[in-house]
C-alpha atoms as a PDB file:
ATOM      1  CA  UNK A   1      96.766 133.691 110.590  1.00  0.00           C
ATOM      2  CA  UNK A   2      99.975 135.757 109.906  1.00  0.00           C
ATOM      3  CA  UNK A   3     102.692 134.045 107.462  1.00  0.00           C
ATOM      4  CA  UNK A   4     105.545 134.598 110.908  1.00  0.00           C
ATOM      5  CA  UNK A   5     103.275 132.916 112.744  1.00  0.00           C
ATOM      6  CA  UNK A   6     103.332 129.507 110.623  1.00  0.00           C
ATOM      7  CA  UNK A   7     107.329 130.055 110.019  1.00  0.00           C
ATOM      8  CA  UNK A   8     107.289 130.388 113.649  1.00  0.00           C
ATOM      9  CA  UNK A   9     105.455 126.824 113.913  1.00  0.00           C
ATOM     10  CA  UNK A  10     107.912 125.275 111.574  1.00  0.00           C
ATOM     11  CA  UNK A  11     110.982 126.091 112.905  1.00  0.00           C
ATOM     12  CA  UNK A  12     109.461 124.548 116.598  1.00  0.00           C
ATOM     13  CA  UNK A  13     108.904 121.412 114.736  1.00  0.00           C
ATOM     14  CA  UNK A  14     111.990 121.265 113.205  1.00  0.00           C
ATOM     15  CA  UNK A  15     113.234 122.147 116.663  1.00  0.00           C
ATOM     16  CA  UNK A  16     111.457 119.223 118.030  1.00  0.00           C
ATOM     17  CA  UNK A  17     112.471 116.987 115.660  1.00  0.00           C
ATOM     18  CA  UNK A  18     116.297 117.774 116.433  1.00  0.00           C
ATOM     19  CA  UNK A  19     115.559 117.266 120.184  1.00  0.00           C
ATOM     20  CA  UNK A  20     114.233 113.734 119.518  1.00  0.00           C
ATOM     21  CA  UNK A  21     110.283 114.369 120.012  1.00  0.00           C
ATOM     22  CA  UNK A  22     108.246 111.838 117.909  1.00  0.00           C
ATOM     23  CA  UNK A  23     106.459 113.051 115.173  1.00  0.00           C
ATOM     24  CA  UNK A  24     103.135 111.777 116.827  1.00  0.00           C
ATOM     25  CA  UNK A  25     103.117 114.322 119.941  1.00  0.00           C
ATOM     26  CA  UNK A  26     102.440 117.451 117.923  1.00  0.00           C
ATOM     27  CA  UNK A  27     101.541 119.825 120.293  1.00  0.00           C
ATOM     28  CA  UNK A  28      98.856 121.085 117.926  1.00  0.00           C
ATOM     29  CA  UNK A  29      97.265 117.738 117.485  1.00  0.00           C
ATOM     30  CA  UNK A  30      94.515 117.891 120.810  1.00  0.00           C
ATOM     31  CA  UNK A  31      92.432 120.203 121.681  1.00  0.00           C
ATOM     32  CA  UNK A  32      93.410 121.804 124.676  1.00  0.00           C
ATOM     33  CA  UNK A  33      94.682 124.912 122.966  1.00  0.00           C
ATOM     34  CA  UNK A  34      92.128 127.849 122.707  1.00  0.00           C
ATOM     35  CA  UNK A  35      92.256 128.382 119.120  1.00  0.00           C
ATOM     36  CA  UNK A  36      89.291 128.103 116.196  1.00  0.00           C
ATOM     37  CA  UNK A  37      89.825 124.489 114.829  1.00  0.00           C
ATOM     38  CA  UNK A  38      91.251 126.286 111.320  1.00  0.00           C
ATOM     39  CA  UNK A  39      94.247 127.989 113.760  1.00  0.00           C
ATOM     40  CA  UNK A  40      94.675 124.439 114.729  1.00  0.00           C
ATOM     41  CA  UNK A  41      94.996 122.913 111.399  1.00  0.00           C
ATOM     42  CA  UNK A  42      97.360 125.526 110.032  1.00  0.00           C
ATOM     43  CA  UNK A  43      99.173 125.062 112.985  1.00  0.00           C
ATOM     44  CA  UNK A  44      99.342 121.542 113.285  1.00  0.00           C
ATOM     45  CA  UNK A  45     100.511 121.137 109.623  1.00  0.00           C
ATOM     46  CA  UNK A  46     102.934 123.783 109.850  1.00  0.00           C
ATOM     47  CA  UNK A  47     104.360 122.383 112.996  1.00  0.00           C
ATOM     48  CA  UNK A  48     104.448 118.832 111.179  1.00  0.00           C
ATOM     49  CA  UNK A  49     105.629 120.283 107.931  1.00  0.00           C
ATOM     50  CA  UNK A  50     108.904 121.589 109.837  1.00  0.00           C
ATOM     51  CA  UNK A  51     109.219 118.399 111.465  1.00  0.00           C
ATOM     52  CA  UNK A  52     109.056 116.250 107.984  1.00  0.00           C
ATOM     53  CA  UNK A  53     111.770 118.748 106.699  1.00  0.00           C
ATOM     54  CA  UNK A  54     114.318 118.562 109.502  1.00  0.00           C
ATOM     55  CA  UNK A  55     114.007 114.175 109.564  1.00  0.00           C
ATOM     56  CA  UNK A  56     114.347 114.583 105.769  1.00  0.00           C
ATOM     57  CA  UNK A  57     117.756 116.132 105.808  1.00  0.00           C
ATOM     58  CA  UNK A  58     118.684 114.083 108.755  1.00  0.00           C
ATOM     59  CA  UNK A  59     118.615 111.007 106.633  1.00  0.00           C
ATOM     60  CA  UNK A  60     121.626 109.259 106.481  1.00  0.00           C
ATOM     61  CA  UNK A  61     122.283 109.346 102.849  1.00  0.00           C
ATOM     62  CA  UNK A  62     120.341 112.901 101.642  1.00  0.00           C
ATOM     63  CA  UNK A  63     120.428 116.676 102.790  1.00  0.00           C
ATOM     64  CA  UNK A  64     123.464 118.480 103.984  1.00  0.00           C
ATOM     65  CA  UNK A  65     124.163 116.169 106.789  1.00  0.00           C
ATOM     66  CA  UNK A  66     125.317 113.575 104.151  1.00  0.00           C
ATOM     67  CA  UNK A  67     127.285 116.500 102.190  1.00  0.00           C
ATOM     68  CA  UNK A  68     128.753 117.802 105.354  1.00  0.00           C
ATOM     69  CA  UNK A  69     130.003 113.448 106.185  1.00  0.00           C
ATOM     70  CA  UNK A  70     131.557 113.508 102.806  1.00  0.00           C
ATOM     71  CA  UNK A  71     133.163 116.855 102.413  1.00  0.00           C
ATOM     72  CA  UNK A  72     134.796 115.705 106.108  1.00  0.00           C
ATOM     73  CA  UNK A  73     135.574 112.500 104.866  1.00  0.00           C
ATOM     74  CA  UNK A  74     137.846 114.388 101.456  1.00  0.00           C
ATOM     75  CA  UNK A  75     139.280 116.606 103.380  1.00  0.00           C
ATOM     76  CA  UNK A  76     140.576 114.026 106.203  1.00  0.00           C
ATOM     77  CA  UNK A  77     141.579 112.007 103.014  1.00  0.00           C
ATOM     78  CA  UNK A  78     143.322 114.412 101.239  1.00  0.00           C
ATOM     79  CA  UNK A  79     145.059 115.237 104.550  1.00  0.00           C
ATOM     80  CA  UNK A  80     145.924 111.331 105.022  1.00  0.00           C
ATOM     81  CA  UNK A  81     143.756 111.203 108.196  1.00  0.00           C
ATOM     82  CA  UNK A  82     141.206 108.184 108.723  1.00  0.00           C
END
């Protein structure tokens, strides 16, 4: 399996993750794709992988989300806005 092809994966689970999809209804997780059962592991950890990273940084207190909140909140301070 081709290195774009996992990157691929991971960016649609980060995707999903954004768009609200639980982390249980990885598309890679049944069978019904036609792929070798390794393609479906690399796949389905990829896919997962990209999904753990996005919820990571979504965290309310970690990742850039949380920078972003506080670099608003210093500027809109500094500025004297609530």
């Amino acid at each position: 399996m081709e290195i774009e092809s996992l990157l691929d994966c991971q960016e649609r689970g980060a995707n999903a993750r954004i768009l609200g999809v639980p982390a249980h209804e990885n598309p890679y997780s049944s069978d019904a794709a036609l792929l070798s059962e390794e393609e479906r592991r690399l796949l389905r950890e990829a896919w997962a992988f990209g999904w753990i990273i996005e919820d990571s940084v979504r965290q309310n207190e970690t990742g850039v989300y949380a920078f972003l909140r506080a670099e608003a909140a210093s500027v809109a301070s500094h500025w004297g806005r609530p």
